[in-house]
Amino acid sequence: MLPINETMGQYSELFMLLAAGTYTVAFIAFAWDLAKSSKTLRAVDLKAAELSGADAARVPVAAGVGESSGAVNRADGDVAGPVGRAERPTSSVAGAAAGNAAGVGQTADGTMRYSAERRAPARVAVALTVLGAAIHAAGVITRAIGSGRVPWGNMYEFLTTGAFVAVAVFLLVLVRRDLRFLGTFVVGLAIIMLVAASVAYWTPVGHLVPALQSYWLIIHVSIAVLSSALFTLTFAMSALQLVQSHRQKTIAAGGADKLGFMRLVPSALSLENLSYRINAIAFVGWTFTLMFGAIWAEKAWGRFWGWDTKEVWTFVIWVVYAGYLHARATRGWTGTRAAWLSIVGYLCVVFNFTIVNQFFNGLHSYSGL
Amino acid sequence: MSERVNEEKNLPADGTKRAGPQPDGPQPDGTKPDVTSGVTKPGGTSGGAGVKSGSSPVAAAKAEAVLPTLGPMGMLRWAWTQLTSMRTALFLLLMLAVAAVPGSLFPQRPANPSIVTQYIKDNPDYGKILDSLQLYDVYSSAWFSAIYILLFISLIGCVVPRAIAHYKAMRSQPPRTPARLSRLPEYGTLVIPAKAGIPASEAIEDAAALLKKRGYRVDVRDRDGARPSVGAERGFLREVGNLVFHTSLIGVLVSVAIGGLFGYSGQRILVEGDTFVNTLVGYDQFTPGTNFQSSQLQPYSVQLDKFQITFDRESEGKVGQPIDFKADVTTKESPDAPAKKDVLKVNDPLTLGGTSMYLTGNGYAPVVTIRDGAGNVAMQGPVVAKLQGDNYYSSAVIKVPDAKPEQLAFAGFFLPTAFVTDEGVSFSGDPELFNPQLTLNSYYGDLGLDDGAPQNVFELDVKKLTPLNARNLDAGGITLAPGASYTLPDGKGSISFDGVKRYVGVDIHHNPGQLYALIFALLAVAGLVTSLYVNRRRVWVRTGTHDDGRTMVEYGLLARGEDHRLAGEAAAIRRLLAGAWDLEDQGSQSAPSGSADNDRADTSNPGTGTGADTEQDSADHPAADFIQSTAGSSESKKDQ
Ligand code: HEM
């Protein structure tokens, strides 16, 4: 057992605070990006509406001319991607065109790839998030050095390390996909977690109780935290999916678009598909969490399954996401219903982490409080 | 059944179902053996037969909607189709999740029966009601069992037909080449210039070889005809993985059941120096499985030599928290096997004779010598003190049935580091033995042990006893430090505190199902990963010769199930084909733009614009689509 290094522990706390501060600025930048883009988009929109309005005004005058070729059809998404794609010889089913047709009033690319358009505030926000994550990483590492072990042995550490993993996973996904519309959510959550850790769950660096001294702690908890980070992303996407699909319906029915900033968010279907793929990975991770937990329980307590409260909730989460995967293959359960299952699953994850850790007595009661 | 409903969205809009390949599964439309196929059809025919020809379509539809009368067999079939439907599986899964929750809200008997009893006492108004609803035995309750048994019946009913269907699918040829490849979600064309001298038949062989190398099962059709084609399919492992996953879940459940039938578990407290022998009498507490036989026990032995605890002396706020438990033991596989030294720790059980031994508890055992009124040693040895509070503040009960003429009993506390507050309350200031103290009251009288009725060794019923020492008596209580002795009043005897030993509590478990559960769980994960990440795909390539001698090639891809990399696969195949024929293919960019993967979102609305012309002008000769009518058009020029 490595000795405790209090100084490192103090550095770690300082880093955590700095990280939280940086994230806060990043959060503001992300929010600014949403606000600004939605404003720009509205301007484009208004202009388009004006045009079509002019058209509409002209129609009665030029009676009979009717379908003027330049008419801008709002529902078709005048701000759509290149129409030319449809002409490609090879079946061009990919790309934004389809996404646009599917999602009325959509700007964001259905593939969630980066477009050529520059969004300065978003870039600043991502840069700040990267900076925050680097500081945060330093905080996690110094915590590990300070306590001479992996930094996930109590609530404080679950929160600080968990927040880091959530941000890191988000940034990793950002490399390939333009999920910047999730920025406020992920960074906001990280800030909440860091603040909660420092205010409500602060614990100085310390050794682990013998029950936790096992390499299974490293394996089991790290996979659990990783899967939870992925579930966090899909939760946000599923929530947005619900909003977006409601909005799409409203617009398709000719209603007013009250949620302009949702133009930045891809269509409900694209959201559903990407969150399905991430959920599938996270589900495999959660299956491992469950299995390794059982193996560890066998080592520590002599039975691999005993319906301890923590075990119950881990099982419930697993079953809910299994239900989600089934829903995606069941007629009538894709789309909105599946999204709800994904959301319920995540609420269970949060419940398992917060309420169960603190208020339910069980063999797992070593939240460090 | 493996066919996703989603796949429908994958296909180009209407018409594909007819023109496109028919999935070879038992349910062409991608769902369960639908009720509609089993029930409505017969109903439809009988009802429909009565409808006069020429009557309005509405009336016909109404007639069809009339529910058919089902015989008992029909009912059974209907129930079975319902039970094994995907919707039911989903419903049962969600029920299972909900049903598992109360087990975390209410105390559970298997985990802790005494808390349940207390809970019922504390909540007289609803405690009993909850009990009648089996809410203290959730995981063995009738309703919980019903859910998971139904789920697993549904699972079997689902897996078996799927396995059969998949076995057949794996042995059949790739499906016939669709008439119009251009309607597939991924479609592309290539043109081999005439000067290359590769005729259609050779080109198709090349394509087949290439696909085969890529892991496809291929079937070349009509090789020497005008329009040879190749059908290819891969990814059968996807469904295999899915089947393995679901079957393994049954395996896990059965393994758990086996553990419950043939396993056993027990507890024992061992003071330093004590030896445990694995026989029924060796246990303090024993819980056999339903089918346990005492002959299952192998008489190995474990002696506790020394037990050490390391306490945290450096972390802020946690000083005195134990950070390491270590039990040095001597084990023997059988009574006459050689002795072996071993170490037992938390998270590191001993395995002996098919069982595992776990370190689950520990504490102090003060060693005392008690002499009776006659001056004889009536008892000598360690007394296991039960943990009560912080820093090993423990209770001690000593029963001395052998004391004469009167039986003696002691009850009180043991403190490893005794402190007394100003109010006279004593507490333990540290878990280690810095100032050990034994404070006791003493009693004499009939202990009630002679009739053989079992008693809790940690509790003393003082109702029938006469107190000798207590704080409120003249004689006062007994307070002893190690090495000290005390003579009881009225010549009843004496007690001396000789020293302190440590004890450990161990759990011993035997679970024959556990290894199988692990194996099945691993299989399940392997199946899961396979089924989620192997993609089942079909590729068709068709070639033909243009009037001007060029060889025209078209290909199409179709995925079964969720497959976001289909576009990537199309691009890869295109590259390979172009490479094989040395074509300068700027076409790699004509494959869906730079997307190694595309989503259903993107494929949900194909055909908009794509090949619209081909569909129009070659409705009657779909096969002639590209090769005949569009070769030489601007489209294919772009493609060269
Ligand atoms: C013990 C309960 C069950 C659990 C925990 C479970 C879990 C899962 C999971 C995690 C998947 C997705 C991974 C994969 O494709 O292998 C899946 C897929 C599937 N399950 Fe289950 N399942 C259960 C019962 C059933 C039952 C009763 C049926 C039949 C009605 C069924 C039919 C299917 C089918 C058809 C798929 C494939 C869907 C697809 O193509 O993605 N499952 N199941």
PDB file of N, CA and C in Angstrom, chain A residues 221-263:
ATOM      1  N   VAL A 221     -15.153  -0.894 -11.683  1.00  0.00           N
ATOM      2  CA  VAL A 221     -15.627   0.483 -11.565  1.00  0.00           C
ATOM      3  C   VAL A 221     -15.269   1.291 -12.808  1.00  0.00           C
ATOM      4  N   SER A 222     -14.089   1.030 -13.376  1.00  0.00           N
ATOM      5  CA  SER A 222     -13.732   1.846 -14.538  1.00  0.00           C
ATOM      6  C   SER A 222     -14.702   1.584 -15.688  1.00  0.00           C
ATOM      7  N   ILE A 223     -15.070   0.321 -15.880  1.00  0.00           N
ATOM      8  CA  ILE A 223     -16.018   0.027 -16.960  1.00  0.00           C
ATOM      9  C   ILE A 223     -17.376   0.631 -16.645  1.00  0.00           C
ATOM     10  N   ALA A 224     -17.760   0.579 -15.365  1.00  0.00           N
ATOM     11  CA  ALA A 224     -19.050   1.153 -14.979  1.00  0.00           C
ATOM     12  C   ALA A 224     -19.067   2.648 -15.275  1.00  0.00           C
ATOM     13  N   VAL A 225     -17.971   3.319 -14.945  1.00  0.00           N
ATOM     14  CA  VAL A 225     -17.919   4.770 -15.145  1.00  0.00           C
ATOM     15  C   VAL A 225     -17.940   5.096 -16.639  1.00  0.00           C
ATOM     16  N   LEU A 226     -17.190   4.311 -17.412  1.00  0.00           N
ATOM     17  CA  LEU A 226     -17.171   4.534 -18.858  1.00  0.00           C
ATOM     18  C   LEU A 226     -18.556   4.343 -19.471  1.00  0.00           C
ATOM     19  N   SER A 227     -19.187   3.245 -19.086  1.00  0.00           N
ATOM     20  CA  SER A 227     -20.521   2.996 -19.640  1.00  0.00           C
ATOM     21  C   SER A 227     -21.473   4.108 -19.229  1.00  0.00           C
ATOM     22  N   SER A 228     -21.351   4.545 -17.983  1.00  0.00           N
ATOM     23  CA  SER A 228     -22.248   5.600 -17.523  1.00  0.00           C
ATOM     24  C   SER A 228     -22.028   6.876 -18.327  1.00  0.00           C
ATOM     25  N   ALA A 229     -20.767   7.155 -18.664  1.00  0.00           N
ATOM     26  CA  ALA A 229     -20.484   8.347 -19.462  1.00  0.00           C
ATOM     27  C   ALA A 229     -21.176   8.241 -20.818  1.00  0.00           C
ATOM     28  N   LEU A 230     -21.129   7.034 -21.406  1.00  0.00           N
ATOM     29  CA  LEU A 230     -21.798   6.851 -22.697  1.00  0.00           C
ATOM     30  C   LEU A 230     -23.307   6.986 -22.545  1.00  0.00           C
ATOM     31  N   PHE A 231     -23.829   6.403 -21.469  1.00  0.00           N
ATOM     32  CA  PHE A 231     -25.272   6.529 -21.223  1.00  0.00           C
ATOM     33  C   PHE A 231     -25.649   8.000 -21.051  1.00  0.00           C
ATOM     34  N   THR A 232     -24.729   8.779 -20.492  1.00  0.00           N
ATOM     35  CA  THR A 232     -25.004  10.209 -20.323  1.00  0.00           C
ATOM     36  C   THR A 232     -25.227  10.876 -21.672  1.00  0.00           C
ATOM     37  N   LEU A 233     -24.348  10.543 -22.624  1.00  0.00           N
ATOM     38  CA  LEU A 233     -24.500  11.118 -23.964  1.00  0.00           C
ATOM     39  C   LEU A 233     -25.825  10.708 -24.577  1.00  0.00           C
ATOM     40  N   THR A 234     -26.134   9.416 -24.477  1.00  0.00           N
ATOM     41  CA  THR A 234     -27.351   8.955 -25.137  1.00  0.00           C
ATOM     42  C   THR A 234     -28.585   9.500 -24.447  1.00  0.00           C
ATOM     43  N   PHE A 235     -28.471   9.714 -23.149  1.00  0.00           N
ATOM     44  CA  PHE A 235     -29.606  10.323 -22.441  1.00  0.00           C
ATOM     45  C   PHE A 235     -29.904  11.688 -23.042  1.00  0.00           C
ATOM     46  N   ALA A 236     -28.856  12.492 -23.188  1.00  0.00           N
ATOM     47  CA  ALA A 236     -29.054  13.830 -23.738  1.00  0.00           C
ATOM     48  C   ALA A 236     -29.623  13.752 -25.148  1.00  0.00           C
ATOM     49  N   MET A 237     -29.080  12.801 -25.925  1.00  0.00           N
ATOM     50  CA  MET A 237     -29.548  12.701 -27.301  1.00  0.00           C
ATOM     51  C   MET A 237     -30.992  12.230 -27.362  1.00  0.00           C
ATOM     52  N   SER A 238     -31.350  11.307 -26.481  1.00  0.00           N
ATOM     53  CA  SER A 238     -32.729  10.820 -26.488  1.00  0.00           C
ATOM     54  C   SER A 238     -33.683  11.923 -26.058  1.00  0.00           C
ATOM     55  N   ALA A 239     -33.263  12.715 -25.073  1.00  0.00           N
ATOM     56  CA  ALA A 239     -34.117  13.812 -24.625  1.00  0.00           C
ATOM     57  C   ALA A 239     -34.315  14.794 -25.785  1.00  0.00           C
ATOM     58  N   LEU A 240     -33.216  15.123 -26.466  1.00  0.00           N
ATOM     59  CA  LEU A 240     -33.313  16.030 -27.608  1.00  0.00           C
ATOM     60  C   LEU A 240     -34.167  15.419 -28.716  1.00  0.00           C
ATOM     61  N   GLN A 241     -34.030  14.101 -28.847  1.00  0.00           N
ATOM     62  CA  GLN A 241     -34.808  13.412 -29.875  1.00  0.00           C
ATOM     63  C   GLN A 241     -36.305  13.630 -29.647  1.00  0.00           C
ATOM     64  N   LEU A 242     -36.710  13.529 -28.387  1.00  0.00           N
ATOM     65  CA  LEU A 242     -38.129  13.726 -28.078  1.00  0.00           C
ATOM     66  C   LEU A 242     -38.565  15.142 -28.440  1.00  0.00           C
ATOM     67  N   VAL A 243     -37.734  16.105 -28.039  1.00  0.00           N
ATOM     68  CA  VAL A 243     -38.065  17.495 -28.333  1.00  0.00           C
ATOM     69  C   VAL A 243     -38.119  17.698 -29.846  1.00  0.00           C
ATOM     70  N   GLN A 244     -37.095  17.163 -30.499  1.00  0.00           N
ATOM     71  CA  GLN A 244     -36.979  17.372 -31.935  1.00  0.00           C
ATOM     72  C   GLN A 244     -38.140  16.736 -32.675  1.00  0.00           C
ATOM     73  N   SER A 245     -38.532  15.539 -32.250  1.00  0.00           N
ATOM     74  CA  SER A 245     -39.587  14.870 -33.012  1.00  0.00           C
ATOM     75  C   SER A 245     -40.904  15.605 -32.790  1.00  0.00           C
ATOM     76  N   HIS A 246     -41.079  16.145 -31.593  1.00  0.00           N
ATOM     77  CA  HIS A 246     -42.266  16.957 -31.341  1.00  0.00           C
ATOM     78  C   HIS A 246     -42.245  18.195 -32.242  1.00  0.00           C
ATOM     79  N   ARG A 247     -41.056  18.813 -32.308  1.00  0.00           N
ATOM     80  CA  ARG A 247     -40.921  20.025 -33.105  1.00  0.00           C
ATOM     81  C   ARG A 247     -41.159  19.740 -34.579  1.00  0.00           C
ATOM     82  N   GLN A 248     -40.571  18.607 -35.040  1.00  0.00           N
ATOM     83  CA  GLN A 248     -40.744  18.254 -36.452  1.00  0.00           C
ATOM     84  C   GLN A 248     -42.208  18.064 -36.787  1.00  0.00           C
ATOM     85  N   LYS A 249     -42.916  17.397 -35.853  1.00  0.00           N
ATOM     86  CA  LYS A 249     -44.337  17.167 -36.092  1.00  0.00           C
ATOM     87  C   LYS A 249     -45.081  18.498 -36.172  1.00  0.00           C
ATOM     88  N   THR A 250     -44.749  19.376 -35.208  1.00  0.00           N
ATOM     89  CA  THR A 250     -45.426  20.672 -35.190  1.00  0.00           C
ATOM     90  C   THR A 250     -45.214  21.398 -36.504  1.00  0.00           C
ATOM     91  N   ILE A 251     -43.955  21.404 -36.942  1.00  0.00           N
ATOM     92  CA  ILE A 251     -43.651  22.148 -38.166  1.00  0.00           C
ATOM     93  C   ILE A 251     -44.320  21.508 -39.360  1.00  0.00           C
ATOM     94  N   ALA A 252     -44.253  20.171 -39.393  1.00  0.00           N
ATOM     95  CA  ALA A 252     -44.859  19.478 -40.524  1.00  0.00           C
ATOM     96  C   ALA A 252     -46.352  19.759 -40.582  1.00  0.00           C
ATOM     97  N   ALA A 253     -46.932  19.941 -39.389  1.00  0.00           N
ATOM     98  CA  ALA A 253     -48.368  20.220 -39.342  1.00  0.00           C
ATOM     99  C   ALA A 253     -48.644  21.699 -39.591  1.00  0.00           C
ATOM    100  N   GLY A 254     -47.570  22.437 -39.889  1.00  0.00           N
ATOM    101  CA  GLY A 254     -47.760  23.847 -40.210  1.00  0.00           C
ATOM    102  C   GLY A 254     -47.715  24.764 -39.007  1.00  0.00           C
ATOM    103  N   GLY A 255     -47.319  24.221 -37.853  1.00  0.00           N
ATOM    104  CA  GLY A 255     -47.231  25.034 -36.646  1.00  0.00           C
ATOM    105  C   GLY A 255     -46.008  25.922 -36.666  1.00  0.00           C
ATOM    106  N   ALA A 256     -45.948  26.826 -35.700  1.00  0.00           N
ATOM    107  CA  ALA A 256     -44.815  27.735 -35.628  1.00  0.00           C
ATOM    108  C   ALA A 256     -43.646  27.049 -34.937  1.00  0.00           C
ATOM    109  N   ASP A 257     -42.462  27.393 -35.395  1.00  0.00           N
ATOM    110  CA  ASP A 257     -41.255  26.818 -34.807  1.00  0.00           C
ATOM    111  C   ASP A 257     -40.820  27.667 -33.630  1.00  0.00           C
ATOM    112  N   LYS A 258     -41.154  27.180 -32.424  1.00  0.00           N
ATOM    113  CA  LYS A 258     -40.832  27.987 -31.248  1.00  0.00           C
ATOM    114  C   LYS A 258     -39.429  27.702 -30.726  1.00  0.00           C
ATOM    115  N   LEU A 259     -38.842  26.622 -31.203  1.00  0.00           N
ATOM    116  CA  LEU A 259     -37.549  26.234 -30.638  1.00  0.00           C
ATOM    117  C   LEU A 259     -36.475  26.368 -31.705  1.00  0.00           C
ATOM    118  N   GLY A 260     -36.193  27.596 -32.038  1.00  0.00           N
ATOM    119  CA  GLY A 260     -35.270  27.841 -33.137  1.00  0.00           C
ATOM    120  C   GLY A 260     -33.925  27.168 -32.964  1.00  0.00           C
ATOM    121  N   PHE A 261     -33.431  27.168 -31.733  1.00  0.00           N
ATOM    122  CA  PHE A 261     -32.081  26.616 -31.535  1.00  0.00           C
ATOM    123  C   PHE A 261     -32.023  25.132 -31.863  1.00  0.00           C
ATOM    124  N   MET A 262     -33.190  24.484 -31.914  1.00  0.00           N
ATOM    125  CA  MET A 262     -33.196  23.058 -32.233  1.00  0.00           C
ATOM    126  C   MET A 262     -32.801  22.800 -33.686  1.00  0.00           C
ATOM    127  N   ARG A 263     -32.692  23.882 -34.463  1.00  0.00           N
ATOM    128  CA  ARG A 263     -32.202  23.711 -35.818  1.00  0.00           C
ATOM    129  C   ARG A 263     -30.760  23.226 -35.824  1.00  0.00           C
TER     130      ARG A 263
END
